[in-house]
């Protein structure tokens, strides 16, 4: 849902990224995703120092699940803010974010955990078979990895791109070693909710391009 | 609204930033704002290549207006997503984001503008005396600058930190030349809704620290 002017600005931006990026290691389906992250951050480090890492089944599995109306579970409201809302509307995806619920706060305090960590376990039934996108909290990503290892969830795709100084890089490294569940993640401290939304928006674009062709 | 664990992670992150930043040019009130942007992006460029620029009255004017319950007008929902919601609740600030309204889409199409651009003029009465925070759209920032020059609004503070390839740097340079209205902006292409939210969250922290002392 964009005006002609909005679309022309986006097209010109994407062209600038193409002109400046030079050679890159990404496949035909990976590159539009990485390019959209660079577009939303103006940060070419996401193709280099903080580069994006794709599990071999990530894009196919994510496209299939989203197209079939799977849930999208996010750690923070910022990820929702950056989503193109027309997509989940058209494909019937529920967006789940439990972090602000009072019972999550209570439980987190009781268990000595972070709110986002507890909010992941509370979304168990939506994460299983769904897409989970973490843009902010390494503790949330660690919790999802733990749930996968416990065998209680099998998400169609984990988008794990939290930003931060404490355990962000480490949690993403741990994710990149998962073999049983498709993931998209990146190297280092950088990331964020805008990058998480950019990845989801880009996958929906791939779905629309595929059905248009 | 944070758990003990959440707060301890934040404190440790801030300490890492302090340890790594070295010398910087920011004043005692400016630094907590810049530090919070670095915290939310893991990007030290915001203290250097993309450094934050403060109008001399920016922090005082922003603190006073927020404390008195002024409106907070934002260009995109992502800025709202990153806000600590307890602050506007406690201080009675209305948060205004018109971009998703159907009438804004209609008007933007009719006038050949972007939605965010048109959404700024639609928020005229809230921008006047309020805080406007732009994290995404250079066209929205240009529109606010134009409205200031036309003399139809006088915001208490313009937070202009859009990200992007087309006119982002240019719109921020134009903002940094405004003398009649306090602003916080930065150099270059980088920015984003997380940075805009971080600035607002940090100003609220300054208000709370002041009233606690």
Tab-separated table of C-alpha atoms in Angstrom:
chain	number	residue	atom	x	y	z
A	1	UNK	CA	0.000	0.000	0.000
A	2	UNK	CA	2.122	2.807	-1.289
A	3	UNK	CA	1.576	5.942	-3.347
A	4	UNK	CA	3.263	6.408	-6.730
A	5	UNK	CA	5.692	8.856	-5.138
A	6	UNK	CA	6.477	6.458	-2.278
A	7	UNK	CA	7.097	3.648	-4.761
A	8	UNK	CA	9.362	5.782	-6.933
A	9	UNK	CA	11.466	6.751	-3.899
A	10	UNK	CA	11.757	3.078	-2.945
A	11	UNK	CA	12.751	2.090	-6.490
A	12	UNK	CA	15.420	4.799	-6.647
A	13	UNK	CA	16.767	3.720	-3.232
A	14	UNK	CA	17.002	0.086	-4.309
A	15	UNK	CA	18.828	1.172	-7.455
A	16	UNK	CA	21.362	3.119	-5.358
A	17	UNK	CA	21.980	0.024	-3.258
A	18	UNK	CA	22.488	-2.051	-6.441
A	19	UNK	CA	24.950	0.533	-7.735
A	20	UNK	CA	26.943	0.674	-4.510
A	21	UNK	CA	26.971	-2.945	-3.367
A	22	UNK	CA	29.260	-4.419	-6.012
A	23	UNK	CA	29.828	-8.168	-5.832
A	24	UNK	CA	27.994	-10.069	-3.101
A	25	UNK	CA	27.654	-13.725	-2.123
A	26	UNK	CA	23.848	-13.946	-2.084
A	27	UNK	CA	21.572	-16.086	-4.253
A	28	UNK	CA	18.762	-14.715	-6.415
A	29	UNK	CA	16.185	-15.170	-3.643
A	30	UNK	CA	18.472	-14.142	-0.778
A	31	UNK	CA	19.570	-10.839	-2.241
A	32	UNK	CA	16.136	-9.075	-2.222
A	33	UNK	CA	15.955	-9.879	1.492
A	34	UNK	CA	19.428	-8.534	2.273
A	35	UNK	CA	18.791	-5.510	0.057
A	36	UNK	CA	15.622	-4.684	1.980
A	37	UNK	CA	17.543	-4.799	5.269
A	38	UNK	CA	20.127	-2.411	3.840
A	39	UNK	CA	17.284	-0.228	2.552
A	40	UNK	CA	15.743	-0.005	6.016
A	41	UNK	CA	19.018	0.669	7.847
A	42	UNK	CA	21.246	2.399	5.256
A	43	UNK	CA	23.905	0.064	6.603
A	44	UNK	CA	25.993	-1.957	4.144
A	45	UNK	CA	27.562	-3.831	7.064
A	46	UNK	CA	24.601	-6.217	6.743
A	47	UNK	CA	26.197	-7.556	3.564
A	48	UNK	CA	29.657	-7.696	5.045
A	49	UNK	CA	30.780	-7.428	8.677
A	50	UNK	CA	27.290	-8.182	10.012
A	51	UNK	CA	26.248	-10.338	7.102
A	52	UNK	CA	23.001	-12.236	6.854
A	53	UNK	CA	23.151	-16.023	7.140
A	54	UNK	CA	20.460	-18.216	5.585
A	55	UNK	CA	19.688	-21.829	6.490
A	56	UNK	CA	19.369	-23.684	3.170
A	57	UNK	CA	15.599	-24.169	3.552
A	58	UNK	CA	14.847	-20.790	5.145
A	59	UNK	CA	13.272	-18.915	2.264
A	60	UNK	CA	11.209	-21.786	0.829
A	61	UNK	CA	9.943	-22.790	4.249
A	62	UNK	CA	9.138	-19.196	5.241
A	63	UNK	CA	7.325	-18.504	1.967
A	64	UNK	CA	5.252	-21.663	2.211
A	65	UNK	CA	4.230	-21.042	5.830
A	66	UNK	CA	3.345	-17.382	5.332
A	67	UNK	CA	1.373	-18.169	2.189
A	68	UNK	CA	-0.612	-20.721	4.155
A	69	UNK	CA	-1.531	-18.164	6.813
A	70	UNK	CA	0.834	-19.208	9.623
A	71	UNK	CA	1.170	-17.083	12.765
A	72	UNK	CA	3.946	-14.509	13.033
A	73	UNK	CA	5.291	-14.346	16.599
A	74	UNK	CA	7.479	-11.328	17.432
A	75	UNK	CA	9.410	-10.299	20.521
A	76	UNK	CA	8.636	-6.567	20.510
A	77	UNK	CA	6.021	-4.202	19.112
A	78	UNK	CA	8.682	-2.489	17.001
A	79	UNK	CA	8.718	-5.478	14.647
A	80	UNK	CA	4.966	-5.110	14.125
A	81	UNK	CA	5.400	-1.386	13.518
A	82	UNK	CA	7.692	-2.028	10.554
A	83	UNK	CA	5.475	-4.612	8.857
A	84	UNK	CA	3.548	-3.887	5.688
A	85	UNK	CA	0.137	-4.678	7.196
A	86	UNK	CA	-1.520	-5.497	3.884
A	87	UNK	CA	0.404	-8.792	3.714
A	88	UNK	CA	-0.825	-10.497	6.905
A	89	UNK	CA	-4.279	-9.141	6.096
A	90	UNK	CA	-4.276	-10.739	2.640
A	91	UNK	CA	-2.727	-14.035	3.711
A	92	UNK	CA	-4.560	-14.370	7.032
A	93	UNK	CA	-1.508	-14.401	9.321
A	94	UNK	CA	-2.101	-13.709	13.016
A	95	UNK	CA	0.514	-11.445	14.542
A	96	UNK	CA	1.361	-12.405	18.115
A	97	UNK	CA	3.264	-10.209	20.575
A	98	UNK	CA	2.813	-11.017	24.242
A	99	UNK	CA	5.459	-8.792	25.807
A	100	UNK	CA	3.110	-6.092	27.125
A	101	UNK	CA	0.625	-8.418	28.806
A	102	UNK	CA	0.466	-7.974	32.597
A	103	UNK	CA	0.573	-11.737	33.203
A	104	UNK	CA	3.853	-11.951	31.263
A	105	UNK	CA	5.353	-9.243	33.477
A	106	UNK	CA	4.192	-11.093	36.588
A	107	UNK	CA	5.581	-14.413	35.424
A	108	UNK	CA	8.909	-12.875	34.352
A	109	UNK	CA	9.353	-11.252	37.763
A	110	UNK	CA	8.490	-14.494	39.513
A	111	UNK	CA	10.905	-16.556	37.433
A	112	UNK	CA	13.723	-13.980	37.330
A	113	UNK	CA	13.594	-13.830	33.539
A	114	UNK	CA	13.070	-11.085	30.961
A	115	UNK	CA	9.579	-10.335	29.704
A	116	UNK	CA	10.474	-11.195	26.110
A	117	UNK	CA	11.926	-14.531	27.224
A	118	UNK	CA	8.736	-15.507	29.051
A	119	UNK	CA	6.605	-14.188	26.180
A	120	UNK	CA	8.125	-16.772	23.833
A	121	UNK	CA	7.140	-19.754	25.918
A	122	UNK	CA	3.659	-18.277	26.266
A	123	UNK	CA	3.377	-18.268	22.449
A	124	UNK	CA	4.311	-21.933	22.122
A	125	UNK	CA	1.301	-22.999	20.056
A	126	UNK	CA	1.782	-20.125	17.578
A	127	UNK	CA	5.541	-20.664	17.271
A	128	UNK	CA	5.012	-24.318	16.419
A	129	UNK	CA	4.584	-24.331	12.640
A	130	UNK	CA	4.722	-20.547	12.544
A	131	UNK	CA	7.311	-17.875	11.984
A	132	UNK	CA	9.067	-16.312	14.936
A	133	UNK	CA	10.848	-13.008	14.395
A	134	UNK	CA	13.146	-11.608	17.064
A	135	UNK	CA	14.527	-8.125	16.503
A	136	UNK	CA	15.401	-7.021	19.961
A	137	UNK	CA	15.952	-9.522	22.747
A	138	UNK	CA	18.723	-12.131	22.726
A	139	UNK	CA	17.024	-13.774	25.732
A	140	UNK	CA	13.918	-14.353	23.572
A	141	UNK	CA	16.002	-15.983	20.857
A	142	UNK	CA	17.811	-18.177	23.386
A	143	UNK	CA	14.431	-19.268	24.756
A	144	UNK	CA	13.158	-20.234	21.293
A	145	UNK	CA	16.336	-22.213	20.588
A	146	UNK	CA	15.866	-23.956	23.929
A	147	UNK	CA	12.242	-24.784	23.087
A	148	UNK	CA	13.364	-26.273	19.755
A	149	UNK	CA	15.994	-28.357	21.529
A	150	UNK	CA	13.400	-29.566	24.028
A	151	UNK	CA	11.353	-30.724	21.032
A	152	UNK	CA	8.251	-28.773	22.010
A	153	UNK	CA	8.139	-26.483	18.945
A	154	UNK	CA	9.157	-26.745	15.308
A	155	UNK	CA	8.803	-23.324	13.703
A	156	UNK	CA	8.676	-23.029	9.905
A	157	UNK	CA	11.291	-20.276	10.190
A	158	UNK	CA	13.176	-18.495	12.954
A	159	UNK	CA	14.193	-14.951	12.059
A	160	UNK	CA	16.762	-14.222	14.760
A	161	UNK	CA	18.285	-10.806	14.349
A	162	UNK	CA	18.393	-9.240	17.828
A	163	UNK	CA	20.585	-6.188	18.393
A	164	UNK	CA	22.735	-5.604	21.415
A	165	UNK	CA	25.797	-5.852	23.525
A	166	UNK	CA	24.946	-8.686	25.900
A	167	UNK	CA	24.589	-12.111	24.255
A	168	UNK	CA	23.207	-10.825	20.927
A	169	UNK	CA	26.108	-12.113	18.826
A	170	UNK	CA	26.303	-15.280	20.916
A	171	UNK	CA	22.598	-16.095	20.607
A	172	UNK	CA	22.796	-15.679	16.833
A	173	UNK	CA	25.830	-17.906	16.595
A	174	UNK	CA	23.920	-20.561	18.507
A	175	UNK	CA	20.980	-20.189	16.102
A	176	UNK	CA	23.247	-20.568	13.083
A	177	UNK	CA	24.210	-24.015	14.350
A	178	UNK	CA	20.621	-25.287	14.440
A	179	UNK	CA	20.082	-27.839	11.744
A	180	UNK	CA	16.580	-29.044	12.389
A	181	UNK	CA	14.812	-25.706	11.949
A	182	UNK	CA	15.240	-23.163	9.119
A	183	UNK	CA	16.594	-19.778	10.234
A	184	UNK	CA	17.702	-16.378	8.986
A	185	UNK	CA	20.218	-14.610	11.218
A	186	UNK	CA	23.340	-12.469	11.034
A	187	UNK	CA	26.811	-11.994	12.425
A	188	UNK	CA	27.695	-9.698	15.286
A	189	UNK	CA	25.923	-7.185	17.479
A	190	UNK	CA	23.899	-5.311	14.893
A	191	UNK	CA	20.303	-6.134	14.015
A	192	UNK	CA	17.029	-4.729	15.272
A	193	UNK	CA	13.306	-4.683	14.852
A	194	UNK	CA	13.486	-2.786	11.527
A	195	UNK	CA	15.689	-5.545	10.109
A	196	UNK	CA	13.293	-8.231	11.369
A	197	UNK	CA	10.335	-6.479	9.737
A	198	UNK	CA	12.340	-5.954	6.540
A	199	UNK	CA	12.962	-9.709	6.278
A	200	UNK	CA	9.249	-10.507	6.653
A	201	UNK	CA	8.220	-7.805	4.179
A	202	UNK	CA	10.780	-9.123	1.683
A	203	UNK	CA	9.564	-12.719	1.977
A	204	UNK	CA	6.002	-11.568	1.275
A	205	UNK	CA	7.350	-9.745	-1.814
A	206	UNK	CA	8.883	-13.009	-3.014
A	207	UNK	CA	5.520	-14.739	-2.510
A	208	UNK	CA	3.729	-12.075	-4.543
A	209	UNK	CA	6.379	-12.145	-7.276
A	210	UNK	CA	6.091	-15.911	-7.511
A	211	UNK	CA	2.318	-15.914	-7.774
A	212	UNK	CA	2.462	-13.099	-10.358
A	213	UNK	CA	4.854	-14.997	-12.599
B	1	UNK	CA	8.490	-1.295	33.097
B	2	UNK	CA	11.289	-3.791	33.170
B	3	UNK	CA	12.149	-6.887	35.148
B	4	UNK	CA	15.261	-7.073	37.313
B	5	UNK	CA	16.920	-9.267	34.698
B	6	UNK	CA	15.978	-6.877	31.877
B	7	UNK	CA	17.367	-3.943	33.841
B	8	UNK	CA	20.615	-5.746	34.635
B	9	UNK	CA	21.142	-6.546	30.927
B	10	UNK	CA	20.507	-2.892	30.064
B	11	UNK	CA	22.940	-1.698	32.734
B	12	UNK	CA	25.657	-4.074	31.531
B	13	UNK	CA	25.090	-2.942	27.918
B	14	UNK	CA	25.385	0.712	28.863
B	15	UNK	CA	28.599	-0.064	30.722
B	16	UNK	CA	30.029	-1.758	27.622
B	17	UNK	CA	29.208	1.332	25.571
B	18	UNK	CA	30.923	3.534	28.183
B	19	UNK	CA	33.981	1.291	28.085
B	20	UNK	CA	34.220	1.294	24.294
B	21	UNK	CA	33.275	4.852	23.383
B	22	UNK	CA	36.350	6.671	24.673
B	23	UNK	CA	36.343	10.446	24.340
B	24	UNK	CA	33.217	12.049	22.857
B	25	UNK	CA	32.036	15.597	22.293
B	26	UNK	CA	28.674	15.383	24.055
B	27	UNK	CA	27.468	17.314	27.101
B	28	UNK	CA	26.203	15.699	30.298
B	29	UNK	CA	22.589	15.774	29.103
B	30	UNK	CA	23.333	14.923	25.462
B	31	UNK	CA	25.374	11.803	26.133
B	32	UNK	CA	22.584	9.666	27.705
B	33	UNK	CA	20.560	10.334	24.542
B	34	UNK	CA	23.369	9.371	22.158
B	35	UNK	CA	24.225	6.369	24.322
B	36	UNK	CA	20.640	5.121	24.126
B	37	UNK	CA	20.733	5.354	20.320
B	38	UNK	CA	23.948	3.326	20.277
B	39	UNK	CA	22.332	0.867	22.702
B	40	UNK	CA	19.361	0.362	20.381
B	41	UNK	CA	21.440	0.025	17.183
B	42	UNK	CA	24.815	-1.366	18.362
B	43	UNK	CA	26.214	1.226	15.978
B	44	UNK	CA	28.968	3.536	17.207
B	45	UNK	CA	28.740	5.501	13.951
B	46	UNK	CA	26.027	7.527	15.708
B	47	UNK	CA	28.774	9.128	17.799
B	48	UNK	CA	31.070	9.635	14.847
B	49	UNK	CA	30.354	9.406	11.101
B	50	UNK	CA	26.591	9.701	11.614
B	51	UNK	CA	26.824	11.799	14.723
B	52	UNK	CA	23.878	13.330	16.543
B	53	UNK	CA	23.436	17.093	16.338
B	54	UNK	CA	21.581	19.009	19.033
B	55	UNK	CA	20.056	22.478	18.714
B	56	UNK	CA	21.158	24.388	21.833
B	57	UNK	CA	17.616	24.415	23.304
B	58	UNK	CA	16.602	20.930	22.169
B	59	UNK	CA	16.809	18.973	25.400
B	60	UNK	CA	15.365	21.631	27.717
B	61	UNK	CA	12.508	22.368	25.338
B	62	UNK	CA	11.751	18.684	24.740
B	63	UNK	CA	11.806	17.886	28.473
B	64	UNK	CA	9.504	20.779	29.322
B	65	UNK	CA	6.974	19.938	26.614
B	66	UNK	CA	6.859	16.202	27.374
B	67	UNK	CA	6.551	16.873	31.097
B	68	UNK	CA	3.579	19.097	30.375
B	69	UNK	CA	1.818	16.381	28.400
B	70	UNK	CA	2.414	17.599	24.837
B	71	UNK	CA	1.474	15.446	21.846
B	72	UNK	CA	4.063	13.199	20.225
B	73	UNK	CA	3.568	13.077	16.447
B	74	UNK	CA	5.419	10.315	14.591
B	75	UNK	CA	5.751	9.429	10.913
B	76	UNK	CA	5.515	5.633	11.184
B	77	UNK	CA	4.176	3.025	13.593
B	78	UNK	CA	7.703	1.702	14.133
B	79	UNK	CA	8.500	4.744	16.284
B	80	UNK	CA	5.516	3.953	18.514
B	81	UNK	CA	6.628	0.321	18.726
B	82	UNK	CA	9.957	1.336	20.259
B	83	UNK	CA	8.527	3.671	22.889
B	84	UNK	CA	8.440	2.822	26.562
B	85	UNK	CA	4.655	3.170	26.866
B	86	UNK	CA	4.671	3.890	30.600
B	87	UNK	CA	6.058	7.382	29.944
B	88	UNK	CA	3.281	8.841	27.757
B	89	UNK	CA	0.790	7.123	30.070
B	90	UNK	CA	2.260	8.804	33.163
B	91	UNK	CA	2.720	12.230	31.585
B	92	UNK	CA	-0.500	12.254	29.530
B	93	UNK	CA	1.077	12.562	26.077
B	94	UNK	CA	-1.120	11.710	23.089
B	95	UNK	CA	0.713	9.719	20.427
B	96	UNK	CA	-0.356	10.667	16.916
B	97	UNK	CA	0.381	8.620	13.787
B	98	UNK	CA	-1.854	9.275	10.796
B	99	UNK	CA	-0.016	7.331	8.101
B	100	UNK	CA	-2.376	4.326	7.976
B	101	UNK	CA	-5.615	6.300	7.742
B	102	UNK	CA	-7.509	5.730	4.470
B	103	UNK	CA	-8.141	9.466	3.999
B	104	UNK	CA	-4.378	10.105	4.167
B	105	UNK	CA	-3.809	7.531	1.415
B	106	UNK	CA	-6.507	9.159	-0.716
B	107	UNK	CA	-5.132	12.644	-0.245
B	108	UNK	CA	-1.553	11.527	-0.932
B	109	UNK	CA	-2.581	9.868	-4.188
B	110	UNK	CA	-4.554	12.940	-5.240
B	111	UNK	CA	-1.696	15.328	-4.481
B	112	UNK	CA	1.095	13.098	-5.796
B	113	UNK	CA	2.803	13.031	-2.409
B	114	UNK	CA	3.895	10.331	0.018
B	115	UNK	CA	1.536	9.218	2.780
B	116	UNK	CA	3.925	10.282	5.520
B	117	UNK	CA	4.267	13.721	3.959
B	118	UNK	CA	0.511	14.275	3.900
B	119	UNK	CA	0.169	12.804	7.396
B	120	UNK	CA	2.316	15.602	8.813
B	121	UNK	CA	0.122	18.406	7.524
B	122	UNK	CA	-2.918	16.519	8.836
B	123	UNK	CA	-1.356	16.584	12.319
B	124	UNK	CA	-0.799	20.344	12.282
B	125	UNK	CA	-2.574	21.115	15.554
B	126	UNK	CA	-0.645	18.398	17.423
B	127	UNK	CA	2.707	19.372	15.921
B	128	UNK	CA	2.248	22.961	17.037
B	129	UNK	CA	3.671	23.031	20.568
B	130	UNK	CA	4.269	19.301	20.439
B	131	UNK	CA	7.104	16.954	19.642
B	132	UNK	CA	7.416	15.528	16.167
B	133	UNK	CA	9.620	12.462	15.705
B	134	UNK	CA	10.516	11.264	12.228
B	135	UNK	CA	12.387	7.988	11.978
B	136	UNK	CA	11.625	6.888	8.486
B	137	UNK	CA	10.492	9.350	5.848
B	138	UNK	CA	12.623	12.251	4.622
B	139	UNK	CA	9.521	13.605	2.841
B	140	UNK	CA	7.768	13.884	6.225
B	141	UNK	CA	10.688	15.821	7.663
B	142	UNK	CA	10.801	18.139	4.650
B	143	UNK	CA	7.082	18.793	5.086
B	144	UNK	CA	7.498	19.712	8.757
B	145	UNK	CA	10.392	22.047	7.922
B	146	UNK	CA	8.186	23.636	5.246
B	147	UNK	CA	5.330	24.065	7.734
B	148	UNK	CA	7.721	25.765	10.176
B	149	UNK	CA	8.935	28.100	7.433
B	150	UNK	CA	5.337	28.923	6.500
B	151	UNK	CA	4.850	29.917	10.139
B	152	UNK	CA	1.889	27.601	10.705
B	153	UNK	CA	3.542	25.398	13.385
B	154	UNK	CA	6.111	25.888	16.107
B	155	UNK	CA	6.972	22.490	17.597
B	156	UNK	CA	8.694	22.293	20.984
B	157	UNK	CA	11.156	19.861	19.404
B	158	UNK	CA	11.701	18.220	16.033
B	159	UNK	CA	13.411	14.843	16.232
B	160	UNK	CA	14.453	14.328	12.616
B	161	UNK	CA	16.379	11.132	12.160
B	162	UNK	CA	15.002	9.498	8.985
B	163	UNK	CA	16.993	6.707	7.374
B	164	UNK	CA	17.503	6.272	3.678
B	165	UNK	CA	19.139	6.816	0.376
B	166	UNK	CA	16.931	9.467	-1.220
B	167	UNK	CA	17.017	12.871	0.497
B	168	UNK	CA	17.530	11.517	4.035
B	169	UNK	CA	20.917	13.204	4.548
B	170	UNK	CA	19.726	16.301	2.703
B	171	UNK	CA	16.533	16.688	4.761
B	172	UNK	CA	18.552	16.417	7.963
B	173	UNK	CA	21.067	18.983	6.790
B	174	UNK	CA	18.186	21.347	6.112
B	175	UNK	CA	16.805	20.705	9.603
B	176	UNK	CA	20.176	21.437	11.195
B	177	UNK	CA	20.013	24.941	9.722
B	178	UNK	CA	16.692	25.783	11.371
B	179	UNK	CA	17.209	28.336	14.083
B	180	UNK	CA	13.698	29.116	15.204
B	181	UNK	CA	12.762	25.591	16.348
B	182	UNK	CA	14.772	23.204	18.554
B	183	UNK	CA	15.830	19.981	16.846
B	184	UNK	CA	17.780	16.759	17.306
B	185	UNK	CA	19.106	15.238	14.100
B	186	UNK	CA	22.161	13.471	12.711
B	187	UNK	CA	24.589	13.362	9.830
B	188	UNK	CA	24.263	11.090	6.820
B	189	UNK	CA	21.954	8.324	5.665
B	190	UNK	CA	21.633	6.313	8.851
B	191	UNK	CA	18.837	6.747	11.351
B	192	UNK	CA	15.542	4.940	11.763
B	193	UNK	CA	12.493	4.478	13.902
B	194	UNK	CA	14.452	2.710	16.685
B	195	UNK	CA	16.726	5.739	16.964
B	196	UNK	CA	13.742	8.091	17.073
B	197	UNK	CA	12.134	6.049	19.860
B	198	UNK	CA	15.451	5.873	21.710
B	199	UNK	CA	15.684	9.671	21.749
B	200	UNK	CA	12.176	10.032	23.200
B	201	UNK	CA	12.776	7.295	25.789
B	202	UNK	CA	16.044	8.975	26.802
B	203	UNK	CA	14.420	12.407	27.233
B	204	UNK	CA	11.783	10.851	29.498
B	205	UNK	CA	14.629	9.294	31.527
B	206	UNK	CA	16.157	12.752	31.943
B	207	UNK	CA	12.787	14.079	33.153
B	208	UNK	CA	12.499	11.287	35.717
B	209	UNK	CA	16.104	11.734	36.864
B	210	UNK	CA	15.526	15.468	37.319
B	211	UNK	CA	12.368	15.018	39.342
B	212	UNK	CA	14.042	12.321	41.462
B	213	UNK	CA	16.995	14.543	42.351
